[in-house]
Tab-separated table of C-alpha atoms in Angstrom:
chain	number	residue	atom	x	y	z
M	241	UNK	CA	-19.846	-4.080	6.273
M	242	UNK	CA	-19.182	-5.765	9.449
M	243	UNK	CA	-17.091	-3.660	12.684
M	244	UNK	CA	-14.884	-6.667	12.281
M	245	UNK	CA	-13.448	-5.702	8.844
M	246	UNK	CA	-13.221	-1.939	10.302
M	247	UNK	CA	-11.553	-2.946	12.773
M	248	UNK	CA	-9.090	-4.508	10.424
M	249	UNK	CA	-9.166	-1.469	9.141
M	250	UNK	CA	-7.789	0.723	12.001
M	251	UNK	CA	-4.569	-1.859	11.982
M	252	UNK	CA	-4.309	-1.101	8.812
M	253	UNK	CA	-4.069	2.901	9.123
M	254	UNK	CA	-1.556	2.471	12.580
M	255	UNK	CA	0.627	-0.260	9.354
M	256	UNK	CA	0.256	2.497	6.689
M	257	UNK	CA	1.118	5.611	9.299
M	258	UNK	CA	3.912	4.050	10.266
M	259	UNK	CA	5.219	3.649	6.606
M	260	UNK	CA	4.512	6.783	5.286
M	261	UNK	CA	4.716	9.136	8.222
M	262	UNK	CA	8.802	8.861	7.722
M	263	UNK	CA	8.349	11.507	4.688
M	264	UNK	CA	6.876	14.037	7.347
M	265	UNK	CA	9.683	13.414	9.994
M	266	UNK	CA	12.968	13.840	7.416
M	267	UNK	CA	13.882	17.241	8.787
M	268	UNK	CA	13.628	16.435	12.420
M	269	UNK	CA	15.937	13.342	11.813
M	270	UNK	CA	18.334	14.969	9.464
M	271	UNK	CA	18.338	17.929	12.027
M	272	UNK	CA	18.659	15.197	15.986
M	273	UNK	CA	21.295	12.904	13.852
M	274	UNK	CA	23.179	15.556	12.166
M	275	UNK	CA	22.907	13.497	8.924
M	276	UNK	CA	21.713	14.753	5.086
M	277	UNK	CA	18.184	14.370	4.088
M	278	UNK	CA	19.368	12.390	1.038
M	279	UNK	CA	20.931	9.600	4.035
M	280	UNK	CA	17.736	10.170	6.086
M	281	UNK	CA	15.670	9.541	3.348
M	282	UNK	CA	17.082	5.625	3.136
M	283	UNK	CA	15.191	5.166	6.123
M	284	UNK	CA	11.611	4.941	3.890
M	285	UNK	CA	14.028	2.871	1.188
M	286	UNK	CA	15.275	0.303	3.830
M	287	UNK	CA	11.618	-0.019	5.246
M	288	UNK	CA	10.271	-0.847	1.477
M	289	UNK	CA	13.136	-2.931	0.598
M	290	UNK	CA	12.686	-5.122	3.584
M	291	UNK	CA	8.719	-5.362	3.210
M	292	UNK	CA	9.492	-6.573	-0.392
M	293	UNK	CA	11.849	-9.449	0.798
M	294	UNK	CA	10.293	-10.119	3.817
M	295	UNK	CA	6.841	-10.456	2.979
M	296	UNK	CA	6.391	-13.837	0.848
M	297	UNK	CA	8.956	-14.925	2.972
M	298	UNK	CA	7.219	-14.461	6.157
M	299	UNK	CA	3.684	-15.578	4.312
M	300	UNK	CA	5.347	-19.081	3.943
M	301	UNK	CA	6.871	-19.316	7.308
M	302	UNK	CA	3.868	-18.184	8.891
M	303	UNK	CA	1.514	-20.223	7.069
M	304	UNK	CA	-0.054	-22.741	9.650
M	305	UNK	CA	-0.652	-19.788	12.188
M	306	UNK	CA	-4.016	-19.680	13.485
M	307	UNK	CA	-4.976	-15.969	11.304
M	308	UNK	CA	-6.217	-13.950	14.377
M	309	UNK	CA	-2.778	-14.416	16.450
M	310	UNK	CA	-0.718	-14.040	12.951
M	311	UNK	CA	-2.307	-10.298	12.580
M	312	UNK	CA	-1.805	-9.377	16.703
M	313	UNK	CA	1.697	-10.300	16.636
M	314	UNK	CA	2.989	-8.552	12.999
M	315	UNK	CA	1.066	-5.290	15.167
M	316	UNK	CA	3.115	-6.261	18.110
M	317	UNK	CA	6.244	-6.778	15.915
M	318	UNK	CA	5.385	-3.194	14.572
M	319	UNK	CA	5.214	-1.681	17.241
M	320	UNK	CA	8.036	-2.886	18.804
M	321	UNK	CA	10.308	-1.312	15.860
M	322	UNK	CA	8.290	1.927	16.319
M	323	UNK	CA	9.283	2.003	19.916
M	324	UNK	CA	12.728	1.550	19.080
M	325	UNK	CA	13.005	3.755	16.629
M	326	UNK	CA	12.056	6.555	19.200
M	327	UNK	CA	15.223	5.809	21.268
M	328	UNK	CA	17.277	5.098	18.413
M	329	UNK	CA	20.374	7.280	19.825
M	330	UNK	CA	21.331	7.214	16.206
M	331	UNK	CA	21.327	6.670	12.881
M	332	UNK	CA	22.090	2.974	12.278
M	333	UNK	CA	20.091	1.856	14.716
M	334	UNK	CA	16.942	4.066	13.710
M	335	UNK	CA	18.157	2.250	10.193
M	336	UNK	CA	17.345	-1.500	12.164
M	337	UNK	CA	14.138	0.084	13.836
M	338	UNK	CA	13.103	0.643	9.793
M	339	UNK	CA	13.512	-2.983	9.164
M	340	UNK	CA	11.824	-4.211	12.369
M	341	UNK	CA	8.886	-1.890	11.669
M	342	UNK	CA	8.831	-3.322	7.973
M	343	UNK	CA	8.896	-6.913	9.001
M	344	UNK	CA	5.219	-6.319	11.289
M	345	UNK	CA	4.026	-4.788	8.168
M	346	UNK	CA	4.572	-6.833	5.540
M	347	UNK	CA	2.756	-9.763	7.523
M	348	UNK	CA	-0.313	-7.553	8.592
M	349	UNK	CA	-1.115	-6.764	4.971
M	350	UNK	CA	-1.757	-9.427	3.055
M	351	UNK	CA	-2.667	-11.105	6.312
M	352	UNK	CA	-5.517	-8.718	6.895
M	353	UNK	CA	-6.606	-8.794	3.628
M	354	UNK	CA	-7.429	-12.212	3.614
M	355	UNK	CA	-9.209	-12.128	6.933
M	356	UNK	CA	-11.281	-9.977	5.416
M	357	UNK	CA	-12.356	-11.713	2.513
M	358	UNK	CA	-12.532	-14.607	4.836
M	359	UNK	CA	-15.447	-13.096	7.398
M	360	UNK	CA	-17.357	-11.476	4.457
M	361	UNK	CA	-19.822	-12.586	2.248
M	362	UNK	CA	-18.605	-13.108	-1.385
M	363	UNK	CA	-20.903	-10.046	-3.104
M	364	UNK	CA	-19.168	-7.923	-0.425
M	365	UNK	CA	-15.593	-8.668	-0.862
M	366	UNK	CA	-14.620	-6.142	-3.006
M	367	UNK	CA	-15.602	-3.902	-0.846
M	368	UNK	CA	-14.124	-5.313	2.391
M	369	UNK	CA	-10.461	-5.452	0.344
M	370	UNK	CA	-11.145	-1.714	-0.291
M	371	UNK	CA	-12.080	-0.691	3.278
M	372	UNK	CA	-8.990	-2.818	4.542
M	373	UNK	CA	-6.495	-0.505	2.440
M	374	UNK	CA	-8.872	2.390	3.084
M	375	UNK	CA	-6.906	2.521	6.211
M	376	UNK	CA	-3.597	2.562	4.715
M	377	UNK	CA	-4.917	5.339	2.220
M	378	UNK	CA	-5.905	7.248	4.914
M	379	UNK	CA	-3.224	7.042	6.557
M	380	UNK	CA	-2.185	8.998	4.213
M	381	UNK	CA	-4.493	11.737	4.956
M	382	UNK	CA	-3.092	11.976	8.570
M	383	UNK	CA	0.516	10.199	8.479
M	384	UNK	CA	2.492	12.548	5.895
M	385	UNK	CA	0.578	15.892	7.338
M	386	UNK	CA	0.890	14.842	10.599
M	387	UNK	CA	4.241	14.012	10.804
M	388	UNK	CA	5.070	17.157	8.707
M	389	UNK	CA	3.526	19.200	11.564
M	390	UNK	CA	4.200	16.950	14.652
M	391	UNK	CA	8.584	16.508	13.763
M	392	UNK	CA	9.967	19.619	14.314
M	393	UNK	CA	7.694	20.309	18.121
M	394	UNK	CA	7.614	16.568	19.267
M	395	UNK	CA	11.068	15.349	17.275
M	396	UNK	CA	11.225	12.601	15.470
M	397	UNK	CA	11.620	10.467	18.729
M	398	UNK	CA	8.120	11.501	20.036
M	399	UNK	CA	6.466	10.977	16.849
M	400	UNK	CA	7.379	7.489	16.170
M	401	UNK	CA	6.315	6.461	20.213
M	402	UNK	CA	3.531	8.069	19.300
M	403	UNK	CA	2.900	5.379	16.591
M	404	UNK	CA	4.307	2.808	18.979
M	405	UNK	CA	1.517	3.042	21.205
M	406	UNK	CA	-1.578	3.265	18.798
M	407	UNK	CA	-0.135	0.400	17.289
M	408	UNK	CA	0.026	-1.548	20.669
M	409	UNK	CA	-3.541	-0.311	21.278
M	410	UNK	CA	-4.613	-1.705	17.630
M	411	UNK	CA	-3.201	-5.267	18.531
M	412	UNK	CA	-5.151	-5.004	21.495
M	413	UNK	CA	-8.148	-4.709	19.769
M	414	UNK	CA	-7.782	-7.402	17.145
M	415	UNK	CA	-6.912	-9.816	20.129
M	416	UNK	CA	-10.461	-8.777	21.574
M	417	UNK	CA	-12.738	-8.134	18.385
M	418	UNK	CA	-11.931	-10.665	15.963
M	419	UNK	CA	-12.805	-14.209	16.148
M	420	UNK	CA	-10.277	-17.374	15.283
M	421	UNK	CA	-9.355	-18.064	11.674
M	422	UNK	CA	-7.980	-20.911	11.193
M	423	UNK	CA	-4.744	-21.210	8.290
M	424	UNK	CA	-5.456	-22.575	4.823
M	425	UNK	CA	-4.568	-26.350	4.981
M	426	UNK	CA	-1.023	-27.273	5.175
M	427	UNK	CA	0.602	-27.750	2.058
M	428	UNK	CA	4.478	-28.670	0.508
M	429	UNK	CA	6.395	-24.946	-0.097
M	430	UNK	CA	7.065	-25.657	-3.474
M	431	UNK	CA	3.391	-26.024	-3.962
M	432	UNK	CA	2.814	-23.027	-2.338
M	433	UNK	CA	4.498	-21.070	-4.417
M	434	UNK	CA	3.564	-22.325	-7.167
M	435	UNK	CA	0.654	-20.013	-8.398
M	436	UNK	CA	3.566	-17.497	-8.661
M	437	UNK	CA	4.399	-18.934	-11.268
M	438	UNK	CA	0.928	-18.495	-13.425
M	439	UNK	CA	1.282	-15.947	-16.107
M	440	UNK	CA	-1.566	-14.076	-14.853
M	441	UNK	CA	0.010	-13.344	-11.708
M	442	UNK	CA	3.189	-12.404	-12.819
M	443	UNK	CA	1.968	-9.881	-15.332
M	444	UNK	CA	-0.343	-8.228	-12.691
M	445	UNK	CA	2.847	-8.060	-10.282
M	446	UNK	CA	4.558	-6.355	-13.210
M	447	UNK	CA	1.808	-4.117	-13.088
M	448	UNK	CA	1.637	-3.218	-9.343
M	449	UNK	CA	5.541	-2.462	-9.698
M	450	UNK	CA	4.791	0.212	-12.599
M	451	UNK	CA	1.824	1.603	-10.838
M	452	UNK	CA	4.039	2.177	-8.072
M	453	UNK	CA	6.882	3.591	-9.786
M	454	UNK	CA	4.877	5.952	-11.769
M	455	UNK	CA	3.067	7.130	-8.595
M	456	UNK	CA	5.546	7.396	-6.094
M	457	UNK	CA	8.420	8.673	-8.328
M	458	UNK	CA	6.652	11.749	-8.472
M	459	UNK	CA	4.656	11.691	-4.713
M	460	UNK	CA	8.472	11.715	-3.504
M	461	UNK	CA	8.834	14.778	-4.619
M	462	UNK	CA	5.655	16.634	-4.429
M	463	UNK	CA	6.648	18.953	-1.983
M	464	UNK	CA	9.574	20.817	-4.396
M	465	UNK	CA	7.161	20.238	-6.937
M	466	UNK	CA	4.060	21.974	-5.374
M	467	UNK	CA	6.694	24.656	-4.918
M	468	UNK	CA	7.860	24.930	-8.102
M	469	UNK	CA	4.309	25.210	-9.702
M	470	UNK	CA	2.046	26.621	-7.113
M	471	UNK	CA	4.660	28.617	-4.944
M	472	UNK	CA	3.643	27.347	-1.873
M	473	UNK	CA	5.184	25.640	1.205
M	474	UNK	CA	4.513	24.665	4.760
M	475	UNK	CA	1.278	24.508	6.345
M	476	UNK	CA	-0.069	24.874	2.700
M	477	UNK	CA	1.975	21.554	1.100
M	478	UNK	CA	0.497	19.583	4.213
M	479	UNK	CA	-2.733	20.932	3.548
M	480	UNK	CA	-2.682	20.140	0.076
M	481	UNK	CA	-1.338	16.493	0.517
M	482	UNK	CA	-4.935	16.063	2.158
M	483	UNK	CA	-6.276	16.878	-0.479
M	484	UNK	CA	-4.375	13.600	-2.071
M	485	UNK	CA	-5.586	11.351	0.769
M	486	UNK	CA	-8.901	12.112	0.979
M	487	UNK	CA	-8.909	11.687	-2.459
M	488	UNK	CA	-6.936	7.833	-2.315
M	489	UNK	CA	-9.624	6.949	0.564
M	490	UNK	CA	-12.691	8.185	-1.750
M	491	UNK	CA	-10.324	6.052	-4.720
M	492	UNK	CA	-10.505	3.278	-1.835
M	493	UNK	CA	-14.650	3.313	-2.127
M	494	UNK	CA	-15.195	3.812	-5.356
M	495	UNK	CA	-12.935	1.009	-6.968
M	496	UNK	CA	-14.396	-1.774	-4.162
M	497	UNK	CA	-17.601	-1.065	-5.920
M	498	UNK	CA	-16.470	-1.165	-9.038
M	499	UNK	CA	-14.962	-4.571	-8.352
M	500	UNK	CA	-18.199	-6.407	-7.546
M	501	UNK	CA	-19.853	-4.910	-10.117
M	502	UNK	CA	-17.907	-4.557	-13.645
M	503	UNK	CA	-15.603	-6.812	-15.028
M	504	UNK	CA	-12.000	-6.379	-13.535
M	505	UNK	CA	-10.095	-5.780	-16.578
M	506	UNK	CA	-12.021	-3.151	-17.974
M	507	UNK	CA	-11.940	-1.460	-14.834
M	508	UNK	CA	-8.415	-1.207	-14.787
M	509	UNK	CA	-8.250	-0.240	-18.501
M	510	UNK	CA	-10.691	3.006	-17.589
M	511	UNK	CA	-9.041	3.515	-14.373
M	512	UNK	CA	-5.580	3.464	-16.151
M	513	UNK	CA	-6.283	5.627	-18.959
M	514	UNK	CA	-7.936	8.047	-16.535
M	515	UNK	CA	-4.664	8.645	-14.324
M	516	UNK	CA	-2.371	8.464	-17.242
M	517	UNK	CA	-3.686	11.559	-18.345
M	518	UNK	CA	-4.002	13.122	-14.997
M	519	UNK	CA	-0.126	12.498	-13.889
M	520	UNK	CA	1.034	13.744	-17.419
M	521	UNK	CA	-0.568	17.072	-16.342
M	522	UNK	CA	0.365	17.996	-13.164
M	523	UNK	CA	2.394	20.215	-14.239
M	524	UNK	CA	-0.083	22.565	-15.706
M	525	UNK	CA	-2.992	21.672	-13.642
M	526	UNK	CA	-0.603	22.366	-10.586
M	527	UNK	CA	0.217	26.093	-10.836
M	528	UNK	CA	-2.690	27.813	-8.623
M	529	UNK	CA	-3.646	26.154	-5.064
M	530	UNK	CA	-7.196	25.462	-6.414
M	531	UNK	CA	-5.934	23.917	-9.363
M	532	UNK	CA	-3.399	22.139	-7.090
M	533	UNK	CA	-6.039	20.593	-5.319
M	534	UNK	CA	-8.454	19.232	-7.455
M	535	UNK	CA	-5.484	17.513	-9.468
M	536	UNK	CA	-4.436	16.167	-6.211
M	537	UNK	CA	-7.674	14.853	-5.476
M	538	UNK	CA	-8.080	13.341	-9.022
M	539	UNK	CA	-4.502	11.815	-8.762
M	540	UNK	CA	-5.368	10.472	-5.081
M	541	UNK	CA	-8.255	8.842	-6.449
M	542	UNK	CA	-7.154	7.199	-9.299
M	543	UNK	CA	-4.089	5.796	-8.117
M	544	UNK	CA	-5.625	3.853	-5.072
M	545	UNK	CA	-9.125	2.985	-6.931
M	546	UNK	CA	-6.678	0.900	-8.724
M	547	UNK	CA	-5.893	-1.290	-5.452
M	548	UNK	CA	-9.633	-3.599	-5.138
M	549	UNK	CA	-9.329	-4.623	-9.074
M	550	UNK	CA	-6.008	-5.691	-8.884
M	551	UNK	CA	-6.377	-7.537	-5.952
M	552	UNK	CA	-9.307	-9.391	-7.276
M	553	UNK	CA	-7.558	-10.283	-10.256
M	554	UNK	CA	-4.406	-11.404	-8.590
M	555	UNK	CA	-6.138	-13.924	-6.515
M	556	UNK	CA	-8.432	-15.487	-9.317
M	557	UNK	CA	-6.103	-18.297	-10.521
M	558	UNK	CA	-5.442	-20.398	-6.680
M	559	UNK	CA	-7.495	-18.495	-4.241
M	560	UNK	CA	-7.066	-21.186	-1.906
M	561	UNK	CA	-3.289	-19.454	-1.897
M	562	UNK	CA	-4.466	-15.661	-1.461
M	563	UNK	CA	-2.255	-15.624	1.740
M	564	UNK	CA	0.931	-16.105	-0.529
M	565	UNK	CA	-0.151	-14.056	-3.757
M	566	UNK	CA	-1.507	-11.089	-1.219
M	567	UNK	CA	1.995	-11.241	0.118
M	568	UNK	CA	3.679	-11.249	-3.478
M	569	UNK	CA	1.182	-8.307	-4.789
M	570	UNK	CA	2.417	-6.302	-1.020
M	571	UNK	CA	5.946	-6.700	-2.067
M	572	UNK	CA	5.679	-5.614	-5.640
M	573	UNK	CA	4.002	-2.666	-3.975
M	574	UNK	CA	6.878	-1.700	-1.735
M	575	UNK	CA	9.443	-2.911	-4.517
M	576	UNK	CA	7.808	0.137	-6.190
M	577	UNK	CA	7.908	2.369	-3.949
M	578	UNK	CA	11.835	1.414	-3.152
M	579	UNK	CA	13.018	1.981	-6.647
M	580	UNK	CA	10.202	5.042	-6.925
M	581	UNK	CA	13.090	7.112	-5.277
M	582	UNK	CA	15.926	6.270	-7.473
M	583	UNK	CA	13.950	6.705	-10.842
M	584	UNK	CA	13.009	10.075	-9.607
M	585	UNK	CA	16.234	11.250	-8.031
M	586	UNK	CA	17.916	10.510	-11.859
M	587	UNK	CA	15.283	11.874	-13.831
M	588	UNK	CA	15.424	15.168	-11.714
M	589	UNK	CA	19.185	14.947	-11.858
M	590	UNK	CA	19.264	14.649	-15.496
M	591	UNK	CA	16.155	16.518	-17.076
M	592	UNK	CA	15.093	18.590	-13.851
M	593	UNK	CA	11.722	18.729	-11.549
M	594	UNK	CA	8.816	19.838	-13.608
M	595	UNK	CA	9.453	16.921	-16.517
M	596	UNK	CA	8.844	14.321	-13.754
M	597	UNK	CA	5.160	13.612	-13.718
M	598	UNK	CA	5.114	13.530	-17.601
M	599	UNK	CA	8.105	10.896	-17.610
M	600	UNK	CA	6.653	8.939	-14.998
M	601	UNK	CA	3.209	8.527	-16.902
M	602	UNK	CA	5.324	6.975	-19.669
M	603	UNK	CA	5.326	4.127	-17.027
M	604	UNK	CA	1.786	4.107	-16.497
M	605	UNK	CA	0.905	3.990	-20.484
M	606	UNK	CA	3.141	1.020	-20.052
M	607	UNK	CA	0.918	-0.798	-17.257
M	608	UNK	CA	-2.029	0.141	-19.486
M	609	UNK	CA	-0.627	-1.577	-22.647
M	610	UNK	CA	0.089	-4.675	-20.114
M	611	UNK	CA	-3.680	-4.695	-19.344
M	612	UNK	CA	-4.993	-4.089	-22.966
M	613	UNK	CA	-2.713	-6.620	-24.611
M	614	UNK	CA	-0.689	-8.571	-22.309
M	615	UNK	CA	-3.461	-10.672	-20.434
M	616	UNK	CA	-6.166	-12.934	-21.910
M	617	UNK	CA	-9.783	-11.629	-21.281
M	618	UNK	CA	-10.743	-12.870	-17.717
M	619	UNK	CA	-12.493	-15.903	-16.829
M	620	UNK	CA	-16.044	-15.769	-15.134
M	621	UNK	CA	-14.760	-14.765	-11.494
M	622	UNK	CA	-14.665	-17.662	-9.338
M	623	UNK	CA	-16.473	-17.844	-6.182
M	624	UNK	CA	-14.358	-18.539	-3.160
M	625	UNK	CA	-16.277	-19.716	-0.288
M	626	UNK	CA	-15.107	-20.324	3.201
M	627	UNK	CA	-14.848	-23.799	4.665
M	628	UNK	CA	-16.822	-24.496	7.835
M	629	UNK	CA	-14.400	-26.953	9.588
M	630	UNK	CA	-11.406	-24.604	8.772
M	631	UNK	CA	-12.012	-21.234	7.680
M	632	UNK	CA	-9.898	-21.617	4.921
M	633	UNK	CA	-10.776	-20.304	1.010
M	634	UNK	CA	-12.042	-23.051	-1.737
M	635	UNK	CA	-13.005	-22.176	-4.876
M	636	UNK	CA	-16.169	-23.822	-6.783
């Protein structure tokens, strides 16, 4: 793989930190604003809310941008909410610096996702999709941890400058190691969103938005819920929710090769069964700290092995659009992940803590019976080949 698409990479991790990293930083905020953790915990809903919205929005507003500026300034736009968020004097305006911060995501993405696919060969593409969220996954590794141990000495202020400036240092570097990729040919709005309309892409949509539910519905929560089953806390939570990362970047690997080699739907079908029953147990696989983190692992894995496949298979029908339907598939993701924390605030509220990770795999048999029934078997993939004069995606 090229030290261009790791370089993508790298603004992907500084993207995903910057999402994630607000579950590690809820006490310090809750504890500088004088506010509840339930109203500082809107901060991670407003940021996935606005990503949602934002991002096919911003894919067809942005689509005749030269690709290599597009990516520099959604890092600049990033960091620029980062860096307000750490002098937010208070609440509503951290609130806006949420927003801002989820507006530079949403474009970097999908938008670095298709830069990838754009500078690789086609037998590696799988792979270069997988690297590209291998930074968001492991920004899981560091982000949730790292805020969880950096909040309460550096305060939520420091932590998100901190971010600011890595991601200013990431745009940097994409200015200076990537080449110019020129936009997909210009085309009518209403034509570009068309493809959303295929049923293929709408049913694997559906699907990202139950993945996410199931997963994050319960990741929400896994701190009370590590507590509840292994009696732990602290150091040993953030050392355990390694455990999940590592385990989402390996996922990352694994399911890019799986991708260019098997056929996409049956991947899903193994990958699905495989984490359905993994998520259903995590309440009795959770109970010692060993036990606690192999089934974190597992879980990790799974869950973001699942990322390469459905990206491949969302971009089959018009990958001359992959810009848009990238986009679409990023706010499905974060529409998820929104909703994630109302589903599992009511099923705690009304059934209690330890039924959560069975109820939520109800959702995930429900993506599975989407894949098994729900979508015709899959066309030979087509091969999308970059255009000389414009760099853009054609399929033959």
């Amino acid at each position: 793989m090229s030290a261009r698409t790791y370089l993508l990479t790298v603004g992907a991790f500084t993207i995903g930190t910057s999402g994630y990293i607000v579950s590690g930083v809820l006490p310090a905020v809750s504890h500088e604003l004088n506010v509840s953790h339930a109203t500082a915990g809107q901060l991670l809903t407003a940021f996935a809310i606005a990503y949602a919205i934002s991002s096919p929005l911003l894919a067809a507003l942005t689509g005749r941008w030269e690709r290599r500026t597009l990516l520099v300034a959604a890092l600049a736009v990033s960091a620029a909410g980062n860096l307000l968020a750490a002098f937010a004097p208070n609440y509503p305006l951290l609130l806006v610096a949420r927003v801002v911060s989820a507006l530079g995501a949403a474009v970097f993405t999908p938008g670095a996702t298709l830069v990838a696919t754009v500078l690789t060969p086609p037998d590696q593409r799988g792979r270069a999709v997988a690297l590209v969220f291998g930074g968001l996954t492991f920004s899981l590794v560091l982000g949730v941890p790292a805020g969880n141990l950096l909040g309460e000495p550096l305060g939520y202020r420091g932590v998100f400058g901190l971010i600011a400036g890595v991601t200013a240092l990431a745009a940097v570097a994409v200015r200076i190691g990537l080449p110019r990729v020129e936009a997909p040919p210009v085309v009518a709005l209403r034509e570009r969103f068309a493809p959303a309309a295929d049923r293929r892409v709408i049913t694997v949509l559906v699907l990202t938005v139950l993945a996410c539910l199931a997963v994050f519905s319960v990741f929400n929560y896994i701190a009370p819920l590590l507590t509840a089953t292994a009696h732990v806390d602290g150091l040993a939570i953030s050392l355990l929710l390694v455990a999940y990362g590592v385990g989402g970047v390996f996922g990352n690997w694994a399911g890019g090769r799986m991708t260019d080699r098997f056929e996409t739907r049956r991947v899903l079908i193994v990958l699905f069964s495989a984490f359905t029953v993994v998520l259903a147990t995590l309440p009795l696989t959770m109970t010692t700290v060993p036990g606690a983190a192999i089934a974190l692992f597992l879980w990790g894995a799974l869950t973001w092995s699942a990322n390469p496949p459905i990206q491949a298979w969302l971009i089959e029908p018009a990958p001359e659009n992959s810009g848009l339907l990238l986009s679409l598939n990023a706010s499905a993701i974060y529409l998820g992940v929104g909703l994630s924390g109302v589903v599992g605030g009511l099923v705690i509220s009304r059934v209690g803590l330890l039924p959560l990770a069975p109820i939520a795999a109800v959702l995930s048999v429900v993506a599975l019976v989407l894949v098994v029934f729900a979508l015709r078997p899959q066309e030979p993939k087509a091969l999308v080949v970059v255009s000389p004069s414009s760099g853009s995606l054609a399929k033959q």
